[in-house]
Tab-separated table of C-alpha atoms and ligand atoms in Angstrom:
chain	number	residue	atom	x	y	z
A	1	UNK	CA	5.765	-26.336	15.435
A	2	UNK	CA	8.573	-24.113	15.016
A	3	UNK	CA	8.323	-20.366	15.489
A	4	UNK	CA	8.584	-17.534	13.002
A	5	UNK	CA	8.597	-13.850	13.266
A	6	UNK	CA	8.243	-11.722	10.248
A	7	UNK	CA	8.889	-8.012	10.923
A	8	UNK	CA	6.938	-6.159	8.080
A	9	UNK	CA	7.676	-2.575	7.017
A	10	UNK	CA	6.618	-0.299	4.129
A	11	UNK	CA	3.847	-0.107	1.752
A	12	UNK	CA	1.308	-2.926	1.866
A	13	UNK	CA	2.447	-5.138	-0.805
A	14	UNK	CA	4.869	-5.867	1.675
A	15	UNK	CA	1.997	-6.120	4.148
A	16	UNK	CA	0.498	-8.939	1.628
A	17	UNK	CA	3.784	-10.810	1.022
A	18	UNK	CA	3.859	-11.140	4.393
A	19	UNK	CA	0.319	-12.713	4.681
A	20	UNK	CA	1.719	-15.073	1.977
A	21	UNK	CA	4.898	-16.127	3.525
A	22	UNK	CA	3.141	-16.869	7.016
A	23	UNK	CA	0.539	-19.317	4.543
A	24	UNK	CA	4.013	-21.215	2.889
A	25	UNK	CA	4.983	-20.797	6.134
A	26	UNK	CA	2.160	-22.577	7.692
A	27	UNK	CA	2.367	-24.946	5.285
A	28	UNK	CA	6.014	-26.198	6.696
A	29	UNK	CA	4.530	-26.231	10.838
A	30	UNK	CA	5.815	-23.032	11.115
A	31	UNK	CA	3.475	-20.906	13.300
A	32	UNK	CA	3.802	-17.514	14.293
A	33	UNK	CA	5.408	-15.588	17.032
A	34	UNK	CA	4.885	-11.974	17.899
A	35	UNK	CA	7.519	-12.429	20.330
A	36	UNK	CA	10.852	-12.777	18.056
A	37	UNK	CA	12.943	-13.887	20.943
A	38	UNK	CA	11.080	-16.911	20.870
A	39	UNK	CA	11.322	-17.347	17.314
A	40	UNK	CA	13.445	-20.227	15.500
A	41	UNK	CA	13.406	-18.391	11.952
A	42	UNK	CA	13.595	-14.602	12.070
A	43	UNK	CA	12.689	-12.411	8.655
A	44	UNK	CA	12.803	-8.760	7.838
A	45	UNK	CA	10.608	-7.857	4.944
A	46	UNK	CA	12.157	-4.752	3.418
A	47	UNK	CA	10.890	-1.679	1.987
A	48	UNK	CA	13.500	0.484	0.066
A	49	UNK	CA	11.118	3.709	-0.504
A	50	UNK	CA	13.179	5.730	1.777
A	51	UNK	CA	16.743	5.914	2.910
A	52	UNK	CA	15.403	5.411	6.876
A	53	UNK	CA	13.918	2.687	5.950
A	54	UNK	CA	16.855	0.690	4.707
A	55	UNK	CA	19.218	1.694	7.734
A	56	UNK	CA	15.872	0.334	10.142
A	57	UNK	CA	16.057	-3.294	8.466
A	58	UNK	CA	20.306	-3.177	8.760
A	59	UNK	CA	19.726	-1.978	12.253
A	60	UNK	CA	17.043	-5.437	13.141
A	61	UNK	CA	19.260	-7.037	11.375
A	62	UNK	CA	22.306	-6.395	13.951
A	63	UNK	CA	20.208	-6.988	16.843
A	64	UNK	CA	19.297	-10.318	15.198
A	65	UNK	CA	22.610	-11.412	14.362
A	66	UNK	CA	23.754	-10.649	18.170
A	67	UNK	CA	20.682	-13.266	19.465
A	68	UNK	CA	22.705	-15.424	16.589
A	69	UNK	CA	25.348	-15.743	18.473
A	70	UNK	CA	23.900	-16.832	21.634
A	71	UNK	CA	21.361	-19.392	19.435
A	72	UNK	CA	22.902	-20.418	16.223
A	73	UNK	CA	20.112	-22.529	15.613
A	74	UNK	CA	18.303	-19.407	14.647
A	75	UNK	CA	17.641	-19.074	10.994
A	76	UNK	CA	18.208	-15.315	9.717
A	77	UNK	CA	16.520	-13.933	6.142
A	78	UNK	CA	15.733	-11.147	4.812
A	79	UNK	CA	13.090	-10.135	2.312
A	80	UNK	CA	11.008	-7.485	0.230
A	81	UNK	CA	12.833	-4.052	-1.750
A	82	UNK	CA	15.740	-4.075	0.277
A	83	UNK	CA	16.486	-7.488	-0.548
A	84	UNK	CA	15.943	-7.422	-4.314
A	85	UNK	CA	18.060	-4.201	-4.725
A	86	UNK	CA	21.106	-5.321	-2.516
A	87	UNK	CA	21.408	-9.205	-3.730
A	88	UNK	CA	24.182	-10.922	-2.782
A	89	UNK	CA	25.857	-8.122	-1.237
A	90	UNK	CA	23.797	-8.466	2.227
A	91	UNK	CA	26.168	-11.198	3.028
A	92	UNK	CA	29.316	-8.886	3.336
A	93	UNK	CA	27.428	-6.337	5.223
A	94	UNK	CA	25.743	-8.989	7.635
A	95	UNK	CA	27.157	-12.746	7.203
A	96	UNK	CA	24.848	-14.063	10.085
A	97	UNK	CA	21.568	-13.806	7.759
A	98	UNK	CA	20.682	-17.337	5.823
A	99	UNK	CA	18.786	-16.158	3.072
A	100	UNK	CA	17.690	-13.336	0.958
A	101	UNK	CA	14.389	-13.358	-1.168
A	102	UNK	CA	13.883	-11.019	-3.183
A	103	UNK	CA	10.335	-9.598	-3.915
A	104	UNK	CA	9.736	-11.513	-7.309
A	105	UNK	CA	10.073	-15.000	-5.998
A	106	UNK	CA	8.370	-14.979	-2.699
A	107	UNK	CA	7.040	-18.098	-3.746
A	108	UNK	CA	10.552	-20.073	-4.059
A	109	UNK	CA	10.550	-20.133	0.118
A	110	UNK	CA	9.746	-23.702	0.819
A	111	UNK	CA	12.813	-24.289	-0.879
A	112	UNK	CA	15.092	-21.661	0.540
A	113	UNK	CA	13.920	-23.238	4.320
A	114	UNK	CA	14.658	-26.686	3.124
A	115	UNK	CA	18.344	-25.241	1.743
A	116	UNK	CA	19.158	-23.183	5.182
A	117	UNK	CA	18.241	-25.612	7.428
A	118	UNK	CA	20.951	-28.260	5.390
A	119	UNK	CA	23.672	-25.246	6.412
A	120	UNK	CA	23.416	-23.506	3.264
A	121	UNK	CA	23.499	-19.986	2.449
A	122	UNK	CA	20.462	-18.562	-0.534
A	123	UNK	CA	20.145	-15.576	-2.665
A	124	UNK	CA	16.971	-15.623	-4.923
A	125	UNK	CA	16.763	-12.801	-6.714
A	126	UNK	CA	16.241	-13.411	-10.412
A	127	UNK	CA	13.899	-11.727	-11.926
A	128	UNK	CA	10.672	-13.482	-13.344
A	129	UNK	CA	8.120	-11.914	-15.646
A	130	UNK	CA	5.042	-13.964	-14.588
A	131	UNK	CA	2.913	-14.586	-11.323
A	132	UNK	CA	2.827	-17.397	-9.643
A	133	UNK	CA	-0.717	-17.945	-8.761
A	134	UNK	CA	-1.090	-21.312	-8.866
A	135	UNK	CA	1.742	-21.133	-5.426
A	136	UNK	CA	-0.409	-19.175	-3.693
A	137	UNK	CA	-3.559	-20.908	-4.114
A	138	UNK	CA	-1.506	-24.111	-3.309
A	139	UNK	CA	-0.117	-22.864	0.118
A	140	UNK	CA	-2.600	-21.113	0.935
A	141	UNK	CA	-2.411	-16.863	2.967
A	142	UNK	CA	-2.139	-16.559	6.793
A	143	UNK	CA	-4.194	-13.183	6.491
A	144	UNK	CA	-3.640	-10.844	9.332
A	145	UNK	CA	-6.911	-10.997	11.224
A	146	UNK	CA	-9.364	-8.692	10.481
A	147	UNK	CA	-12.346	-7.070	8.227
A	148	UNK	CA	-9.972	-5.961	5.455
A	149	UNK	CA	-8.631	-8.591	2.958
A	150	UNK	CA	-5.664	-6.825	0.499
A	151	UNK	CA	-5.732	-8.552	-2.330
A	152	UNK	CA	-2.728	-7.719	-4.810
A	153	UNK	CA	-3.780	-8.044	-8.531
A	154	UNK	CA	-0.867	-6.403	-10.352
A	155	UNK	CA	2.937	-6.561	-9.559
A	156	UNK	CA	5.480	-3.653	-10.362
A	157	UNK	CA	5.540	-1.204	-12.596
A	158	UNK	CA	6.196	-0.082	-16.103
A	159	UNK	CA	6.042	3.626	-15.252
A	160	UNK	CA	9.982	4.583	-13.588
A	161	UNK	CA	8.773	7.306	-12.477
A	162	UNK	CA	12.128	9.527	-11.858
A	163	UNK	CA	12.794	9.101	-7.782
A	164	UNK	CA	10.661	5.902	-7.276
A	165	UNK	CA	12.469	2.080	-6.827
A	166	UNK	CA	9.521	-0.154	-7.677
A	167	UNK	CA	10.670	-0.787	-11.164
A	168	UNK	CA	13.759	-1.627	-10.038
A	169	UNK	CA	12.803	-3.540	-6.842
A	170	UNK	CA	9.227	-5.114	-7.754
A	171	UNK	CA	10.322	-5.498	-12.069
A	172	UNK	CA	8.184	-4.514	-14.971
A	173	UNK	CA	4.033	-4.910	-14.378
A	174	UNK	CA	3.013	-7.703	-14.694
A	175	UNK	CA	-1.187	-9.005	-13.868
A	176	UNK	CA	-2.295	-11.943	-12.150
A	177	UNK	CA	-4.942	-13.839	-13.465
A	178	UNK	CA	-8.539	-12.770	-12.738
A	179	UNK	CA	-9.683	-16.426	-11.695
A	180	UNK	CA	-6.594	-16.869	-8.991
A	181	UNK	CA	-7.879	-13.019	-8.054
A	182	UNK	CA	-11.609	-13.347	-8.015
A	183	UNK	CA	-10.926	-17.518	-6.054
A	184	UNK	CA	-8.743	-15.957	-3.400
A	185	UNK	CA	-11.677	-13.164	-2.826
A	186	UNK	CA	-13.959	-15.554	-1.994
A	187	UNK	CA	-12.042	-17.131	0.436
A	188	UNK	CA	-11.547	-14.259	2.301
A	189	UNK	CA	-15.005	-13.188	2.140
A	190	UNK	CA	-15.776	-16.927	3.136
A	191	UNK	CA	-13.190	-16.530	5.825
A	192	UNK	CA	-15.340	-13.357	7.472
A	193	UNK	CA	-13.649	-10.087	5.726
A	194	UNK	CA	-16.376	-8.040	5.060
A	195	UNK	CA	-13.868	-5.485	2.265
A	196	UNK	CA	-11.807	-6.945	-0.277
A	197	UNK	CA	-9.040	-4.333	-1.148
A	198	UNK	CA	-7.514	-5.046	-5.125
A	199	UNK	CA	-3.708	-3.374	-4.704
A	200	UNK	CA	-1.530	-2.494	-7.237
A	201	UNK	CA	1.371	-0.235	-8.068
A	202	UNK	CA	-0.723	1.013	-10.460
A	203	UNK	CA	-4.041	-1.034	-10.183
A	204	UNK	CA	-5.518	0.890	-13.209
A	205	UNK	CA	-3.416	-0.855	-15.905
A	206	UNK	CA	-4.919	-4.331	-14.853
A	207	UNK	CA	-4.750	-6.528	-17.571
A	208	UNK	CA	-2.692	-4.491	-20.194
A	209	UNK	CA	-0.267	-7.350	-20.482
A	210	UNK	CA	-2.940	-10.167	-21.209
A	211	UNK	CA	-1.210	-11.677	-24.359
A	212	UNK	CA	-4.652	-13.827	-24.461
A	213	UNK	CA	-7.592	-11.978	-23.474
A	214	UNK	CA	-8.989	-8.485	-23.459
A	215	UNK	CA	-9.618	-8.173	-19.697
A	216	UNK	CA	-9.128	-4.365	-17.549
A	217	UNK	CA	-9.598	-3.665	-13.755
A	218	UNK	CA	-13.375	-3.100	-14.447
A	219	UNK	CA	-14.077	-6.337	-15.803
A	220	UNK	CA	-12.551	-7.827	-12.431
A	221	UNK	CA	-15.023	-5.601	-10.705
A	222	UNK	CA	-17.996	-6.163	-11.960
A	223	UNK	CA	-17.167	-9.977	-12.169
A	224	UNK	CA	-16.531	-9.312	-7.644
A	225	UNK	CA	-19.600	-7.178	-7.490
A	226	UNK	CA	-20.954	-10.723	-8.936
A	227	UNK	CA	-20.178	-12.544	-5.779
A	228	UNK	CA	-23.098	-13.474	-3.239
A	229	UNK	CA	-23.109	-11.837	0.037
A	230	UNK	CA	-22.842	-8.313	1.806
A	231	UNK	CA	-19.298	-6.792	1.080
A	232	UNK	CA	-17.335	-3.904	-0.019
A	233	UNK	CA	-14.667	-3.543	-2.448
A	234	UNK	CA	-12.056	-0.593	-2.790
A	235	UNK	CA	-9.095	-0.753	-5.152
A	236	UNK	CA	-5.092	1.556	-4.551
A	237	UNK	CA	-3.615	3.530	-6.405
A	238	UNK	CA	-4.631	4.883	-9.196
A	239	UNK	CA	-2.443	6.392	-12.285
A	240	UNK	CA	-3.536	9.862	-13.329
A	241	UNK	CA	-3.991	9.170	-16.714
A	242	UNK	CA	-5.166	5.350	-16.597
A	243	UNK	CA	-8.316	6.366	-15.173
A	244	UNK	CA	-11.214	5.950	-17.847
A	245	UNK	CA	-14.399	6.780	-18.735
A	246	UNK	CA	-15.432	2.776	-18.373
A	247	UNK	CA	-13.580	2.415	-14.774
A	248	UNK	CA	-15.165	5.601	-13.194
A	249	UNK	CA	-18.814	4.416	-15.070
A	250	UNK	CA	-18.398	0.698	-13.372
A	251	UNK	CA	-17.579	2.622	-10.011
A	252	UNK	CA	-20.909	4.715	-10.558
A	253	UNK	CA	-22.577	1.917	-11.671
A	254	UNK	CA	-21.733	-1.336	-9.010
A	255	UNK	CA	-23.343	-1.028	-5.675
A	256	UNK	CA	-20.196	-2.857	-3.874
A	257	UNK	CA	-17.466	-0.472	-4.862
A	258	UNK	CA	-16.617	2.083	-3.133
A	259	UNK	CA	-16.253	5.804	-3.902
A	260	UNK	CA	-12.640	5.988	-3.475
A	261	UNK	CA	-10.008	7.313	-5.300
A	262	UNK	CA	-6.720	7.576	-4.101
A	263	UNK	CA	-4.815	9.827	-6.888
A	264	UNK	CA	-1.079	10.580	-6.386
A	265	UNK	CA	-0.309	13.595	-7.806
A	266	UNK	CA	3.514	13.915	-6.303
A	267	UNK	CA	3.694	17.951	-7.416
A	268	UNK	CA	1.343	20.966	-8.211
A	269	UNK	CA	3.783	21.973	-10.624
A	270	UNK	CA	3.942	21.102	-14.289
A	271	UNK	CA	7.525	21.540	-14.692
A	272	UNK	CA	7.735	19.420	-11.819
A	273	UNK	CA	6.164	16.926	-12.615
A	274	UNK	CA	7.796	16.931	-16.148
A	275	UNK	CA	11.494	16.486	-13.584
A	276	UNK	CA	9.574	13.347	-12.484
A	277	UNK	CA	8.621	12.019	-15.336
A	278	UNK	CA	5.097	11.684	-14.784
A	279	UNK	CA	2.816	11.421	-17.558
A	280	UNK	CA	0.427	14.715	-17.190
A	281	UNK	CA	0.951	18.215	-16.190
A	282	UNK	CA	-1.191	19.845	-13.545
A	283	UNK	CA	-4.459	20.602	-15.854
A	284	UNK	CA	-4.481	17.167	-17.393
A	285	UNK	CA	-4.710	16.155	-13.537
A	286	UNK	CA	-6.831	18.898	-12.694
A	287	UNK	CA	-9.214	17.213	-15.648
A	288	UNK	CA	-9.158	14.308	-14.347
A	289	UNK	CA	-10.351	15.300	-10.787
A	290	UNK	CA	-12.765	17.354	-12.024
A	291	UNK	CA	-14.065	14.204	-13.889
A	292	UNK	CA	-13.967	11.220	-11.200
A	293	UNK	CA	-15.580	14.479	-9.155
A	294	UNK	CA	-18.444	15.116	-11.298
A	295	UNK	CA	-19.681	11.845	-11.715
A	296	UNK	CA	-19.236	9.826	-8.844
A	297	UNK	CA	-21.009	11.929	-5.843
A	298	UNK	CA	-19.730	11.669	-2.106
A	299	UNK	CA	-16.489	10.602	-3.511
A	300	UNK	CA	-13.114	11.011	-1.918
A	301	UNK	CA	-10.137	11.585	-3.685
A	302	UNK	CA	-6.675	11.362	-1.881
A	303	UNK	CA	-3.694	11.975	-3.014
A	304	UNK	CA	0.174	12.258	-2.650
A	305	UNK	CA	2.849	15.023	-2.534
A	306	UNK	CA	6.356	14.874	-2.498
A	307	UNK	CA	8.322	18.140	-0.658
A	308	UNK	CA	11.647	19.628	-2.036
A	309	UNK	CA	12.105	17.536	-5.238
A	310	UNK	CA	15.676	18.134	-6.891
A	311	UNK	CA	15.094	21.905	-8.425
A	312	UNK	CA	11.992	21.959	-7.201
A	313	UNK	CA	11.667	26.142	-6.584
A	314	UNK	CA	9.328	28.467	-4.145
A	315	UNK	CA	7.020	28.959	-6.444
A	316	UNK	CA	6.743	25.582	-8.024
A	317	UNK	CA	6.811	24.458	-4.303
A	318	UNK	CA	3.767	26.806	-3.822
A	319	UNK	CA	1.943	25.111	-6.862
A	320	UNK	CA	1.446	22.472	-4.368
A	321	UNK	CA	0.235	23.828	-1.893
A	322	UNK	CA	-2.517	25.831	-4.059
A	323	UNK	CA	-3.490	22.207	-6.011
A	324	UNK	CA	-4.497	20.657	-2.883
A	325	UNK	CA	-7.008	23.676	-2.418
A	326	UNK	CA	-8.421	23.605	-5.568
A	327	UNK	CA	-8.986	20.543	-5.947
A	328	UNK	CA	-10.263	19.840	-2.695
A	329	UNK	CA	-8.030	16.539	-2.399
A	330	UNK	CA	-9.485	15.300	0.958
A	331	UNK	CA	-6.246	13.711	2.371
A	332	UNK	CA	-2.494	13.135	1.332
A	333	UNK	CA	0.252	11.156	1.647
A	334	UNK	CA	3.294	13.620	2.058
A	335	UNK	CA	7.161	12.921	1.595
A	336	UNK	CA	10.347	14.686	2.047
A	337	UNK	CA	12.507	13.292	-1.378
A	338	UNK	CA	14.556	10.870	-0.436
A	339	UNK	CA	17.425	9.923	-3.502
A	340	UNK	CA	17.604	6.155	-3.693
A	341	UNK	CA	20.143	4.745	-5.729
A	342	UNK	CA	19.744	3.421	-9.555
A	343	UNK	CA	17.131	6.013	-9.439
A	344	UNK	CA	17.531	9.390	-12.524
A	345	UNK	CA	16.873	11.557	-9.871
A	346	UNK	CA	19.271	10.638	-7.284
A	347	UNK	CA	21.945	11.866	-9.837
A	348	UNK	CA	21.495	15.171	-10.116
A	349	UNK	CA	22.719	15.328	-7.170
A	350	UNK	CA	23.757	19.885	-7.909
A	351	UNK	CA	20.289	19.993	-7.324
A	352	UNK	CA	19.436	18.899	-4.632
A	353	UNK	CA	17.353	21.006	-1.697
A	354	UNK	CA	18.896	21.486	1.624
A	355	UNK	CA	17.769	19.435	4.098
A	356	UNK	CA	16.179	22.337	6.089
A	357	UNK	CA	14.494	23.720	3.610
A	358	UNK	CA	12.729	20.203	2.281
A	359	UNK	CA	12.069	19.973	6.062
A	360	UNK	CA	10.180	23.521	6.340
A	361	UNK	CA	8.664	22.322	2.931
A	362	UNK	CA	7.722	19.381	4.576
A	363	UNK	CA	5.769	21.341	7.451
A	364	UNK	CA	4.186	23.631	5.331
A	365	UNK	CA	2.585	21.110	3.175
A	366	UNK	CA	1.095	19.250	5.898
A	367	UNK	CA	-0.180	22.400	7.779
A	368	UNK	CA	-2.061	22.437	4.179
A	369	UNK	CA	-3.287	19.204	4.542
A	370	UNK	CA	-4.866	18.900	7.955
A	371	UNK	CA	-6.554	22.039	6.763
A	372	UNK	CA	-8.212	20.367	4.203
A	373	UNK	CA	-8.978	17.513	5.755
A	374	UNK	CA	-10.558	19.299	7.997
A	375	UNK	CA	-12.648	21.272	5.683
A	376	UNK	CA	-13.649	17.701	3.845
A	377	UNK	CA	-14.296	15.992	6.908
A	378	UNK	CA	-17.584	19.175	8.137
A	379	UNK	CA	-18.709	18.652	4.928
A	380	UNK	CA	-21.003	15.219	6.274
A	381	UNK	CA	-21.845	16.730	9.366
A	382	UNK	CA	-25.654	15.828	10.108
A	383	UNK	CA	-25.351	13.405	7.440
A	384	UNK	CA	-26.411	9.389	7.889
A	385	UNK	CA	-23.675	7.310	6.038
A	386	UNK	CA	-23.064	2.918	6.770
A	387	UNK	CA	-20.275	2.303	8.528
A	388	UNK	CA	-18.498	-0.885	8.144
A	389	UNK	CA	-16.690	-1.209	12.000
A	390	UNK	CA	-12.742	-2.317	11.634
A	391	UNK	CA	-11.690	-2.149	15.887
A	392	UNK	CA	-13.155	-1.618	18.863
A	393	UNK	CA	-10.931	-0.180	22.079
A	394	UNK	CA	-11.484	1.642	25.248
A	395	UNK	CA	-10.469	5.481	25.517
A	396	UNK	CA	-9.908	7.722	28.576
A	397	UNK	CA	-12.565	5.330	29.972
A	398	UNK	CA	-15.090	5.414	27.160
A	399	UNK	CA	-15.451	2.150	24.730
A	400	UNK	CA	-15.334	3.566	21.394
A	401	UNK	CA	-15.557	1.714	17.468
A	402	UNK	CA	-14.238	2.750	14.999
A	403	UNK	CA	-14.590	2.045	10.911
A	404	UNK	CA	-15.334	3.594	7.913
A	405	UNK	CA	-17.538	4.788	5.467
A	406	UNK	CA	-18.602	4.179	1.928
A	407	UNK	CA	-16.052	7.038	0.603
A	408	UNK	CA	-13.560	6.253	2.981
A	409	UNK	CA	-14.118	8.597	6.072
A	410	UNK	CA	-12.656	7.052	9.612
A	411	UNK	CA	-15.962	7.739	12.092
A	412	UNK	CA	-15.391	7.259	15.997
A	413	UNK	CA	-18.553	5.894	17.661
A	414	UNK	CA	-18.897	5.561	21.327
A	415	UNK	CA	-20.524	2.174	21.626
A	416	UNK	CA	-20.361	-0.392	24.870
A	417	UNK	CA	-20.727	-3.336	22.391
A	418	UNK	CA	-17.861	-4.609	20.112
A	419	UNK	CA	-19.424	-4.316	16.383
A	420	UNK	CA	-16.095	-5.401	14.488
A	421	UNK	CA	-16.578	-6.405	11.247
A	422	UNK	CA	-20.761	-5.378	10.916
A	423	UNK	CA	-22.399	-3.212	8.522
A	424	UNK	CA	-24.037	0.225	11.234
A	425	UNK	CA	-26.087	3.328	10.198
A	426	UNK	CA	-24.639	6.475	12.041
A	427	UNK	CA	-25.504	9.664	12.151
A	428	UNK	CA	-22.812	11.799	12.052
A	429	UNK	CA	-22.243	14.454	14.683
A	430	UNK	CA	-18.832	16.119	14.706
A	431	UNK	CA	-15.468	16.391	12.664
A	432	UNK	CA	-12.085	16.006	13.708
A	433	UNK	CA	-9.122	17.183	11.562
A	434	UNK	CA	-8.542	13.031	11.272
A	435	UNK	CA	-11.940	11.577	11.953
A	436	UNK	CA	-15.707	12.164	11.993
A	437	UNK	CA	-17.635	11.639	15.128
A	438	UNK	CA	-20.956	9.118	15.150
A	439	UNK	CA	-23.849	7.545	16.799
A	440	UNK	CA	-25.838	4.854	15.719
A	441	UNK	CA	-29.130	5.222	14.540
B	501	SF4	S1	3.968	4.903	-11.143
B	501	SF4	FE1	5.580	5.640	-10.604
B	501	SF4	S2	6.081	6.465	-8.122
B	501	SF4	FE2	4.291	4.743	-8.536
B	501	SF4	S3	5.575	2.641	-8.851
B	501	SF4	FE3	5.779	3.019	-10.915
B	501	SF4	S4	7.426	4.158	-11.041
B	501	SF4	FE4	6.446	4.061	-8.470
């Protein structure tokens, strides 16, 4: 068998694409290696959300290009969002690359491998309006071993937030068919996975594009919840105004669906939200979060924020700080604004915030997120919670199991036995900024 090494950058969607590529490649007699120096085929699966990740991808290619001088049979490919965006031009920048594979046609990989083995250079970055579910089923998926299976249910996005490159790299929103999603979920559960996370840039708009049926995320959750056995269901990411009452009710009613929503706010200022082309203001976001909290007991709500969006004033930035407090957000991912080619905001050069100001705002946001995270964790001390164990490792001479509660809190549990994949009842004995401490009941 030949060996393939894939370097995966960026989000869960890319990790899921890597699992699909490994599935197809195993069908072509390639086995995965964790050591790139042993590989016959090297692929970098790229992210273009920030300039830094793009630079990292090209520097990785540069190293591999040098290896190819010593080993001319080595094949090198680039996939993911940078590939989709830069297409043919990659061959000019990195002449040793054999193929460029965009995000729309990862299922063309077997054909591409055949062509590059005949000595051709291939660029496959055409956009499609469909998902190619039948091929995913045919080739299978090589999931990274663990307890959580990530299953994409939508691809792309129609929202065109002014800072975001996703609609340009992943295309318009397309929903996968429920029957293929359910098959993939059942296969993962039969293979021993204990948690299914339904994935999409905008997961709550699942099914909006179906012409032949009225079938939405709540329907999919109901069908998945009926599958026999003990397991958990999650879904990410939720666009605030797409969260329907029906969806929230479904989360409350279904025993396997966990009490967790990831609802990116991006800024606490209504003016900045407007400039970002987000379709809500601060008050609307507040109403949605309140409704979710009122209806779903013990729910964890996490968010995303950008520091230093073009034109953001100190006062507007402070509204972001106050939003984290006011909406009691349990955790937030943070990013300093990074202009991306093709996006609207990237053209507002005269409004760019100086790097040092952006960094300083990022640090203040980070501090605020940490304070709120600890506050949120402290609420659970003394409670008994069910934890799904995900990892087992040694720390300072002690063996630790770590896992997640239903509401996505990480818990560290000292215990000599490896309980990975098990559901255990745990008494929460302490709280740190990023995790809870617990002991098995
Ligand atoms: S909703 Fe906005 S931020 Fe999210 S993927 Fe779509 S365009 Fe990007």
